[in-house]
Amino acid sequence: MSINPSGGVWAEVAGQTRAISQLSQAAAAARDLIAAQNHPADPDISPDGATPAGGTDMDSGTHRAAMTHSWLVVGPPGSGRSTAAKAFAAALECEDTDNPGCGICPACRDVRQGTHADVSVLTTEMVEIKFDDVKALVQQAYRRPVRGEWNIIIIEDYDRMSEYSSNLLLKSIEEPPERTVWVLCAPSAADVLSTIRSRTRLVQLSLPSPAAVAELLVRQDASISPELAAEVAAAAESHVGRARALAYEPQLREERLGMLRMISQMHTTVEAMWTAAALVKLVDKQAETLRGANDREERAKVLEAFGLAADTPDSRLPRDVKSALRGAKLSETDAHRRARRASFDTWDRVLGDISGFYRDVMLAQVGSAQPRINLSRPAGELIDAYVARVGIGPQSLAQTTSRLEAIRKARRRLMGNGNIALDIEALCVELVDRNRAK
């Protein structure tokens, strides 16, 4: 059985050669396991998983140990954990007998679009995954696949699950049903309970290089120029989703540049206060946009389940569809948690952008040849003007280091439920540049 880790669904996973090889081997081994179960008398398929005569484990594709029922995909934000998990699910359900994960068969397309009957994805827009959602998945784990060969359950942001909910998963992961596959995604193995971690097979992702992200963007959409792709990949610090958003939304790029301009031109405490207020307003706006996009996506999923187009007007919806849409509405408590999650995520990104600005300043101050995060000419001019104003001596470098530390502390306070307005005001005061331009 051939394995093509560079094409098909694997082409969507940027810069993860080792993980792709591991998962594609598992998909091939899973195909052999199914074949052995469906054709136990086939002399070419050894019932005990051994390699048939005349071939090696990897060459024959019957390396059964490559497949297991419980997986843990870990990697930093932006590394493509959920993309890798869904690509693996598509490869397991793929209808191409020679190339698991072909990317073009109906099963691969449905998994990628989120409409495959045997693939469930649990994601959350809240701070914590709800216990009832986990309970429903555990019950679903004991359901037989209805279309493909595997019943696959993917849990994104597993680190947002409480210990109580994790313990609910334990038995199903420890002794999963024969045709069920669990795929858990988390930033690191340390974010997972040891009892769960020891019962899953680890897939380690790394943050892809900006070049790999840029190549992915251009390959997926020819309308994105290589220059723009390189710029947004660097600005997003290799976060694929963030890079894609920057590439498609010029307004987002403008807002990012305007924010860096405000930060770089604060010379007094009063200006710091005005900047803090502007940042709070900007983040509120972007978080609201994010929530609106998520609401539209949720509505589209409900309509798609009924075989309707996402843009079907409410006036043309049948009564049962309207009832389903009302049932999908969040409670007041859930809406609050969802808004809080969107705010946290947006602040984390904004503070990351500000930190990237000062990182580039530091690189310029020490004369480093490392690539900058901010490659666009307007952003580069801001950095050069800032460095020319504050200087490159030891004292200026120490101030830049202090500002980076202030940003790190602000991020930690915000994630700890601090007062956002006060925390951002305090941060902006610490970032004030007292060296006025002449």
Short mmCIF file of C-alpha atoms in Angstrom, two decimals:
data_model
loop_
_atom_site.label_atom_id
_atom_site.label_comp_id
_atom_site.label_asym_id
_atom_site.label_seq_id
_atom_site.Cartn_x
_atom_site.Cartn_y
_atom_site.Cartn_z
CA MET A 1 0.00 0.00 0.00
CA SER A 2 1.51 3.33 -1.02
CA ILE A 3 1.79 6.28 1.35
CA ASN A 4 1.88 9.81 0.06
CA PRO A 5 2.49 12.09 3.07
CA SER A 6 3.22 15.12 0.89
CA GLY A 7 -0.14 15.22 -0.90
CA GLY A 8 -3.85 14.85 -0.36
CA VAL A 9 -5.15 15.89 3.04
CA TRP A 10 -1.58 16.04 4.37
CA ALA A 11 -0.81 19.00 2.12
CA GLU A 12 -2.90 21.15 4.49
CA VAL A 13 -0.55 20.49 7.43
CA ALA A 14 2.27 23.02 7.15
CA GLY A 15 5.83 22.14 8.12
CA GLN A 16 5.14 18.93 10.07
CA THR A 17 7.03 16.27 8.14
CA ARG A 18 7.65 13.98 11.10
CA ALA A 19 4.06 14.12 12.37
CA ILE A 20 2.68 13.57 8.87
CA SER A 21 4.85 10.50 8.45
CA GLN A 22 3.69 9.11 11.80
CA LEU A 23 0.00 9.69 11.10
CA SER A 24 0.10 8.51 7.49
CA GLN A 25 1.80 5.28 8.57
CA ALA A 26 -0.94 4.83 11.16
CA ALA A 27 -3.63 5.37 8.51
CA ALA A 28 -2.04 2.73 6.30
CA ALA A 29 -1.78 0.33 9.23
CA ALA A 30 -5.44 0.99 10.08
CA ARG A 31 -6.40 0.02 6.54
CA ASP A 32 -4.51 -3.27 6.95
CA LEU A 33 -6.25 -3.95 10.26
CA ILE A 34 -9.65 -3.52 8.64
CA ALA A 35 -8.62 -5.75 5.75
CA ALA A 36 -7.50 -8.45 8.17
CA GLN A 37 -10.84 -8.31 9.99
CA ASN A 38 -12.88 -8.35 6.79
CA HIS A 39 -10.84 -11.12 5.12
CA PRO A 40 -9.48 -13.34 7.88
CA ALA A 41 -8.73 -16.18 5.45
CA ASP A 42 -6.63 -14.07 3.06
CA PRO A 43 -3.16 -15.70 2.94
CA ASP A 44 -1.54 -12.36 2.15
CA ILE A 45 -2.74 -10.85 5.44
CA SER A 46 -1.25 -12.34 8.56
CA PRO A 47 -3.87 -12.64 11.36
CA ASP A 48 -1.32 -11.84 14.05
CA GLY A 49 -0.12 -8.65 12.40
CA ALA A 50 3.19 -10.09 11.21
CA THR A 51 4.61 -9.09 7.87
CA PRO A 52 3.86 -11.39 4.94
CA ALA A 53 6.81 -13.16 3.40
CA GLY A 54 8.80 -11.09 0.97
CA GLY A 55 8.26 -7.64 2.53
CA THR A 56 9.27 -5.46 5.45
CA ASP A 57 6.88 -3.84 7.92
CA MET A 58 6.98 -0.37 6.37
CA ASP A 59 7.18 -1.58 2.77
CA SER A 60 4.11 -3.77 3.07
CA GLY A 61 2.02 -1.34 5.10
CA THR A 62 1.15 -4.05 7.66
CA HIS A 63 3.08 -2.50 10.52
CA ARG A 64 0.09 -2.83 12.88
CA ALA A 65 1.86 -1.21 15.83
CA ALA A 66 1.69 2.11 13.96
CA MET A 67 -2.05 2.31 14.72
CA THR A 68 -3.72 2.77 18.07
CA HIS A 69 -7.16 3.88 19.28
CA SER A 70 -6.14 6.90 21.37
CA TRP A 71 -3.97 9.80 20.16
CA LEU A 72 -2.66 13.00 21.70
CA VAL A 73 -1.65 15.74 19.25
CA VAL A 74 0.32 18.50 20.95
CA GLY A 75 1.94 21.68 19.67
CA PRO A 76 2.02 25.44 20.28
CA PRO A 77 -0.86 27.67 19.12
CA GLY A 78 -0.77 27.99 15.36
CA SER A 79 1.07 24.73 14.76
CA GLY A 80 -2.03 23.17 13.20
CA ARG A 81 -3.15 20.67 15.84
CA SER A 82 -6.78 20.52 14.71
CA THR A 83 -5.76 20.52 11.04
CA ALA A 84 -3.49 17.53 11.62
CA ALA A 85 -6.22 15.74 13.62
CA LYS A 86 -8.80 16.25 10.87
CA ALA A 87 -6.32 15.19 8.17
CA PHE A 88 -5.72 11.99 10.13
CA ALA A 89 -9.47 11.43 10.42
CA ALA A 90 -9.85 11.92 6.67
CA ALA A 91 -7.06 9.44 6.00
CA LEU A 92 -8.75 6.86 8.24
CA GLU A 93 -12.11 7.30 6.50
CA CYS A 94 -10.66 7.71 2.98
CA GLU A 95 -12.26 5.59 0.26
CA ASP A 96 -9.07 5.33 -1.83
CA THR A 97 -7.70 1.83 -1.17
CA ASP A 98 -4.16 2.67 -2.31
CA ASN A 99 -3.64 6.17 -0.91
CA PRO A 100 -5.23 6.86 2.50
CA GLY A 101 -5.96 10.57 2.68
CA CYS A 102 -6.25 11.17 -1.07
CA GLY A 103 -8.10 14.43 -0.41
CA ILE A 104 -10.48 14.08 -3.35
CA CYS A 105 -12.84 11.20 -2.51
CA PRO A 106 -16.26 11.98 -0.97
CA ALA A 107 -15.16 10.79 2.47
CA CYS A 108 -12.08 13.04 2.52
CA ARG A 109 -14.12 16.01 1.35
CA ASP A 110 -16.83 15.43 3.95
CA VAL A 111 -14.35 15.12 6.82
CA ARG A 112 -12.64 18.35 5.80
CA GLN A 113 -16.02 20.11 5.55
CA GLY A 114 -17.19 18.74 8.89
CA THR A 115 -20.11 16.75 7.48
CA HIS A 116 -18.90 13.14 7.75
CA ALA A 117 -21.32 11.05 9.80
CA ASP A 118 -18.56 9.14 11.63
CA VAL A 119 -16.30 12.04 12.57
CA SER A 120 -17.23 14.23 15.55
CA VAL A 121 -15.29 17.35 16.53
CA LEU A 122 -15.70 18.96 19.94
CA THR A 123 -14.49 22.53 20.05
CA THR A 124 -15.34 25.32 22.43
CA GLU A 125 -15.55 29.08 22.23
CA MET A 126 -15.67 29.24 26.02
CA VAL A 127 -12.99 29.20 28.67
CA GLU A 128 -13.82 25.60 29.64
CA ILE A 129 -15.31 22.60 27.84
CA LYS A 130 -18.69 21.74 29.34
CA PHE A 131 -19.13 18.45 31.19
CA ASP A 132 -22.38 17.65 29.37
CA ASP A 133 -20.58 17.88 26.01
CA VAL A 134 -17.93 15.44 27.21
CA LYS A 135 -20.60 13.06 28.53
CA ALA A 136 -22.33 13.07 25.14
CA LEU A 137 -19.06 12.20 23.39
CA VAL A 138 -18.36 9.31 25.75
CA GLN A 139 -21.78 7.90 24.92
CA GLN A 140 -21.11 8.42 21.23
CA ALA A 141 -17.82 6.53 21.50
CA TYR A 142 -19.79 3.30 21.83
CA ARG A 143 -21.68 3.86 18.60
CA ARG A 144 -20.69 1.80 15.59
CA PRO A 145 -19.59 3.69 12.48
CA VAL A 146 -22.44 4.10 10.02
CA ARG A 147 -20.62 5.12 6.86
CA GLY A 148 -16.90 4.48 7.09
CA GLU A 149 -14.71 2.04 8.99
CA TRP A 150 -13.99 4.16 12.08
CA ASN A 151 -15.94 6.20 14.62
CA ILE A 152 -13.57 9.13 15.20
CA ILE A 153 -13.86 11.70 17.98
CA ILE A 154 -11.62 14.78 17.96
CA ILE A 155 -11.42 17.07 20.99
CA GLU A 156 -9.82 20.42 20.24
CA ASP A 157 -8.40 22.46 23.13
CA TYR A 158 -8.39 19.46 25.44
CA ASP A 159 -6.44 21.61 27.92
CA ARG A 160 -9.71 23.49 28.54
CA MET A 161 -11.28 20.39 30.03
CA SER A 162 -11.62 20.07 33.81
CA GLU A 163 -10.10 17.16 35.72
CA TYR A 164 -13.61 15.89 36.46
CA SER A 165 -14.47 15.78 32.75
CA SER A 166 -11.12 14.18 31.91
CA ASN A 167 -11.77 11.38 34.34
CA LEU A 168 -15.03 10.73 32.54
CA LEU A 169 -13.03 10.04 29.37
CA LEU A 170 -10.56 7.74 31.07
CA LYS A 171 -12.35 4.41 30.71
CA SER A 172 -13.32 5.00 27.09
CA ILE A 173 -9.74 5.95 26.22
CA GLU A 174 -8.23 3.13 28.27
CA GLU A 175 -10.52 0.49 26.75
CA PRO A 176 -11.97 2.04 23.61
CA PRO A 177 -14.55 0.21 21.49
CA GLU A 178 -13.04 -1.73 18.61
CA ARG A 179 -13.78 0.81 15.86
CA THR A 180 -13.53 4.05 17.87
CA VAL A 181 -10.54 6.42 17.65
CA TRP A 182 -9.97 9.29 20.08
CA VAL A 183 -7.81 12.25 19.00
CA LEU A 184 -7.09 14.81 21.72
CA CYS A 185 -5.42 18.14 20.94
CA ALA A 186 -3.52 20.28 23.47
CA PRO A 187 -0.66 22.81 23.56
CA SER A 188 1.65 20.39 25.38
CA ALA A 189 1.65 16.99 27.04
CA ALA A 190 2.02 18.76 30.39
CA ASP A 191 -1.53 20.14 29.92
CA VAL A 192 -2.96 16.62 29.96
CA LEU A 193 -3.65 14.48 33.02
CA SER A 194 -0.99 11.80 33.45
CA THR A 195 -3.67 9.10 33.49
CA ILE A 196 -4.83 10.23 30.04
CA ARG A 197 -1.36 10.97 28.72
CA SER A 198 -0.09 7.48 29.53
CA ARG A 199 -2.93 5.89 27.56
CA THR A 200 -2.50 7.86 24.35
CA ARG A 201 0.12 7.92 21.62
CA LEU A 202 1.89 11.26 21.36
CA VAL A 203 2.17 13.25 18.12
CA GLN A 204 4.43 16.25 18.60
CA LEU A 205 3.98 19.28 16.35
CA SER A 206 6.34 22.22 16.17
CA LEU A 207 5.64 25.77 15.07
CA PRO A 208 6.16 25.79 11.29
CA SER A 209 8.60 28.21 9.75
CA PRO A 210 7.22 31.43 8.24
CA ALA A 211 8.40 30.15 4.84
CA ALA A 212 6.32 26.97 5.24
CA VAL A 213 3.24 28.97 6.22
CA ALA A 214 3.72 31.38 3.30
CA GLU A 215 4.08 28.47 0.89
CA LEU A 216 0.86 26.93 2.24
CA LEU A 217 -1.09 30.18 1.77
CA VAL A 218 0.08 30.62 -1.83
CA ARG A 219 -0.61 26.96 -2.65
CA GLN A 220 -4.14 27.15 -1.24
CA ASP A 221 -5.02 30.47 -2.92
CA ALA A 222 -3.18 31.74 -5.98
CA SER A 223 -4.66 35.22 -5.44
CA ILE A 224 -2.33 35.68 -2.43
CA SER A 225 1.00 36.98 -3.71
CA PRO A 226 4.25 35.44 -2.40
CA GLU A 227 5.20 38.86 -1.00
CA LEU A 228 1.97 39.23 0.96
CA ALA A 229 2.15 35.61 2.11
CA ALA A 230 5.66 36.12 3.47
CA GLU A 231 4.61 39.34 5.21
CA VAL A 232 1.55 37.93 6.97
CA ALA A 233 3.27 34.64 7.87
CA ALA A 234 6.01 36.57 9.66
CA ALA A 235 3.55 39.00 11.29
CA ALA A 236 1.49 36.06 12.57
CA GLU A 237 4.66 34.40 13.89
CA SER A 238 3.83 31.27 11.87
CA HIS A 239 0.27 30.95 13.26
CA VAL A 240 -1.50 29.58 10.17
CA GLY A 241 -5.01 30.76 11.07
CA ARG A 242 -3.84 34.24 12.00
CA ALA A 243 -1.73 34.50 8.83
CA ARG A 244 -4.71 33.51 6.71
CA ALA A 245 -6.91 36.13 8.40
CA LEU A 246 -4.32 38.84 7.80
CA ALA A 247 -3.95 37.80 4.16
CA TYR A 248 -7.69 38.00 3.48
CA GLU A 249 -8.54 41.09 5.54
CA PRO A 250 -6.70 44.31 4.61
CA GLN A 251 -8.58 46.12 7.41
CA LEU A 252 -7.06 43.74 9.95
CA ARG A 253 -3.59 44.58 8.63
CA GLU A 254 -4.37 48.29 8.83
CA GLU A 255 -5.66 47.98 12.39
CA ARG A 256 -2.52 46.10 13.38
CA LEU A 257 -0.28 48.76 11.85
CA GLY A 258 -2.28 51.55 13.51
CA MET A 259 -1.92 49.85 16.87
CA LEU A 260 1.87 49.59 16.48
CA ARG A 261 2.01 53.24 15.44
CA MET A 262 0.16 54.31 18.60
CA ILE A 263 2.43 52.18 20.79
CA SER A 264 5.60 53.53 19.20
CA GLN A 265 4.56 57.19 19.57
CA MET A 266 3.59 57.38 23.25
CA HIS A 267 5.67 60.09 24.95
CA THR A 268 3.60 61.06 27.99
CA THR A 269 1.38 59.41 30.58
CA VAL A 270 -1.66 61.15 29.08
CA GLU A 271 -0.86 59.71 25.67
CA ALA A 272 -0.46 56.30 27.31
CA MET A 273 -3.96 56.59 28.78
CA TRP A 274 -5.43 57.54 25.42
CA THR A 275 -3.62 54.64 23.77
CA ALA A 276 -4.89 52.20 26.41
CA ALA A 277 -8.48 53.35 25.83
CA ALA A 278 -8.03 52.98 22.07
CA LEU A 279 -6.63 49.45 22.51
CA VAL A 280 -9.56 48.40 24.67
CA LYS A 281 -11.97 49.75 22.07
CA LEU A 282 -10.11 48.00 19.24
CA VAL A 283 -10.05 44.64 21.02
CA ASP A 284 -13.74 44.89 21.92
CA LYS A 285 -14.53 45.51 18.25
CA GLN A 286 -12.40 42.63 16.99
CA ALA A 287 -13.73 40.24 19.66
CA GLU A 288 -17.30 41.15 18.69
CA THR A 289 -16.45 40.49 15.02
CA LEU A 290 -15.02 37.12 16.01
CA ARG A 291 -18.15 36.20 17.95
CA GLY A 292 -20.33 37.25 15.02
CA ALA A 293 -18.34 35.06 12.65
CA ASN A 294 -18.68 32.12 15.04
CA ASP A 295 -22.45 32.68 15.31
CA ARG A 296 -22.75 32.66 11.52
CA GLU A 297 -20.71 29.47 11.34
CA GLU A 298 -22.94 27.83 13.94
CA ARG A 299 -26.06 28.84 11.98
CA ALA A 300 -24.54 27.49 8.77
CA LYS A 301 -23.87 24.12 10.41
CA VAL A 302 -27.50 23.82 11.52
CA LEU A 303 -28.78 24.69 8.06
CA GLU A 304 -26.33 22.32 6.41
CA ALA A 305 -27.58 19.49 8.63
CA PHE A 306 -31.02 20.08 7.09
CA GLY A 307 -29.61 20.23 3.57
CA LEU A 308 -30.06 24.00 3.23
CA ALA A 309 -27.66 26.64 1.97
CA ALA A 310 -25.97 28.82 4.59
CA ASP A 311 -27.41 31.99 3.04
CA THR A 312 -31.03 30.80 3.16
CA PRO A 313 -33.10 33.72 4.55
CA ASP A 314 -35.06 33.18 7.76
CA SER A 315 -38.33 33.84 5.95
CA ARG A 316 -37.82 30.70 3.86
CA LEU A 317 -36.84 28.35 6.68
CA PRO A 318 -39.21 25.49 7.60
CA ARG A 319 -40.62 25.44 11.12
CA ASP A 320 -38.43 22.52 12.28
CA VAL A 321 -35.27 24.32 11.10
CA LYS A 322 -36.25 27.45 13.00
CA SER A 323 -36.82 25.32 16.08
CA ALA A 324 -33.36 23.78 15.70
CA LEU A 325 -31.81 27.23 15.38
CA ARG A 326 -33.55 28.35 18.57
CA GLY A 327 -32.27 25.22 20.29
CA ALA A 328 -28.73 26.08 19.24
CA LYS A 329 -28.93 29.48 20.92
CA LEU A 330 -26.64 29.87 23.88
CA SER A 331 -27.88 30.49 27.38
CA GLU A 332 -27.00 33.80 29.00
CA THR A 333 -24.24 32.11 31.02
CA ASP A 334 -22.82 30.40 27.94
CA ALA A 335 -22.91 33.65 25.99
CA HIS A 336 -20.93 35.36 28.75
CA ARG A 337 -18.32 32.59 28.73
CA ARG A 338 -18.12 32.72 24.96
CA ALA A 339 -17.56 36.49 25.00
CA ARG A 340 -14.89 36.07 27.67
CA ARG A 341 -13.05 33.48 25.59
CA ALA A 342 -13.15 35.71 22.50
CA SER A 343 -11.81 38.63 24.55
CA PHE A 344 -8.96 36.54 25.99
CA ASP A 345 -7.96 35.22 22.58
CA THR A 346 -8.01 38.69 21.02
CA TRP A 347 -5.97 40.26 23.82
CA ASP A 348 -3.45 37.46 23.60
CA ARG A 349 -2.98 38.14 19.90
CA VAL A 350 -2.77 41.92 20.34
CA LEU A 351 -0.19 41.69 23.10
CA GLY A 352 1.71 39.21 20.94
CA ASP A 353 1.80 41.81 18.14
CA ILE A 354 3.10 44.47 20.54
CA SER A 355 5.72 42.06 21.85
CA GLY A 356 6.77 41.35 18.25
CA PHE A 357 7.31 45.07 17.69
CA TYR A 358 9.74 45.32 20.60
CA ARG A 359 11.44 42.09 19.58
CA ASP A 360 12.19 43.68 16.22
CA VAL A 361 13.44 46.79 18.01
CA MET A 362 15.80 44.63 20.06
CA LEU A 363 17.08 42.86 16.94
CA ALA A 364 17.87 46.25 15.41
CA GLN A 365 19.54 47.46 18.60
CA VAL A 366 21.91 44.48 18.76
CA GLY A 367 22.51 44.43 15.00
CA SER A 368 21.09 40.91 14.58
CA ALA A 369 20.62 39.49 11.10
CA GLN A 370 17.63 37.38 12.17
CA PRO A 371 14.48 37.99 10.12
CA ARG A 372 12.05 40.52 11.53
CA ILE A 373 8.48 39.76 12.47
CA ASN A 374 7.25 42.98 10.85
CA LEU A 375 8.28 42.78 7.20
CA SER A 376 5.94 45.37 5.69
CA ARG A 377 7.58 48.65 4.75
CA PRO A 378 5.31 50.85 6.92
CA ALA A 379 5.98 48.69 9.99
CA GLY A 380 9.68 48.59 9.20
CA GLU A 381 9.76 52.39 9.01
CA LEU A 382 8.08 52.60 12.42
CA ILE A 383 10.71 50.31 13.93
CA ASP A 384 13.62 52.16 12.32
CA ALA A 385 12.29 55.53 13.48
CA TYR A 386 11.79 54.20 17.00
CA VAL A 387 15.32 52.78 17.18
CA ALA A 388 16.78 56.03 15.84
CA ARG A 389 14.97 57.92 18.61
CA VAL A 390 15.76 55.66 21.59
CA GLY A 391 19.27 54.67 20.52
CA ILE A 392 21.20 51.40 20.50
CA GLY A 393 23.35 51.65 23.63
CA PRO A 394 23.22 49.34 26.67
CA GLN A 395 20.72 51.58 28.46
CA SER A 396 18.31 51.59 25.50
CA LEU A 397 18.63 47.84 25.14
CA ALA A 398 17.86 47.41 28.85
CA GLN A 399 14.72 49.54 28.42
CA THR A 400 13.55 47.36 25.53
CA THR A 401 14.10 44.24 27.62
CA SER A 402 12.12 45.81 30.45
CA ARG A 403 9.24 46.59 28.09
CA LEU A 404 9.14 43.03 26.81
CA GLU A 405 8.97 41.82 30.41
CA ALA A 406 6.13 44.28 31.13
CA ILE A 407 4.16 42.82 28.20
CA ARG A 408 4.73 39.29 29.48
CA LYS A 409 3.41 40.25 32.92
CA ALA A 410 0.40 42.00 31.41
CA ARG A 411 -0.53 38.87 29.45
CA ARG A 412 -0.33 36.81 32.62
CA ARG A 413 -2.53 39.27 34.54
CA LEU A 414 -5.16 39.35 31.81
CA MET A 415 -5.33 35.56 31.66
CA GLY A 416 -5.76 35.61 35.44
CA ASN A 417 -9.01 37.59 35.25
CA GLY A 418 -7.46 40.96 35.95
CA ASN A 419 -9.17 44.29 35.32
CA ILE A 420 -8.55 44.71 31.61
CA ALA A 421 -8.75 48.51 31.46
CA LEU A 422 -6.46 49.02 34.45
CA ASP A 423 -3.97 46.37 33.31
CA ILE A 424 -3.68 47.89 29.83
CA GLU A 425 -3.32 51.41 31.24
CA ALA A 426 -0.50 50.20 33.50
CA LEU A 427 1.17 48.47 30.57
CA CYS A 428 0.99 51.51 28.29
CA VAL A 429 2.51 53.71 31.00
CA GLU A 430 5.45 51.28 31.23
CA LEU A 431 5.86 51.40 27.44
CA VAL A 432 6.01 55.21 27.25
CA ASP A 433 8.99 56.53 25.31
CA ARG A 434 10.20 59.69 27.04
CA ASN A 435 12.54 60.54 24.16
CA ARG A 436 10.43 62.90 22.07
CA ALA A 437 11.22 63.10 18.39
CA LYS A 438 12.97 66.33 17.50
#
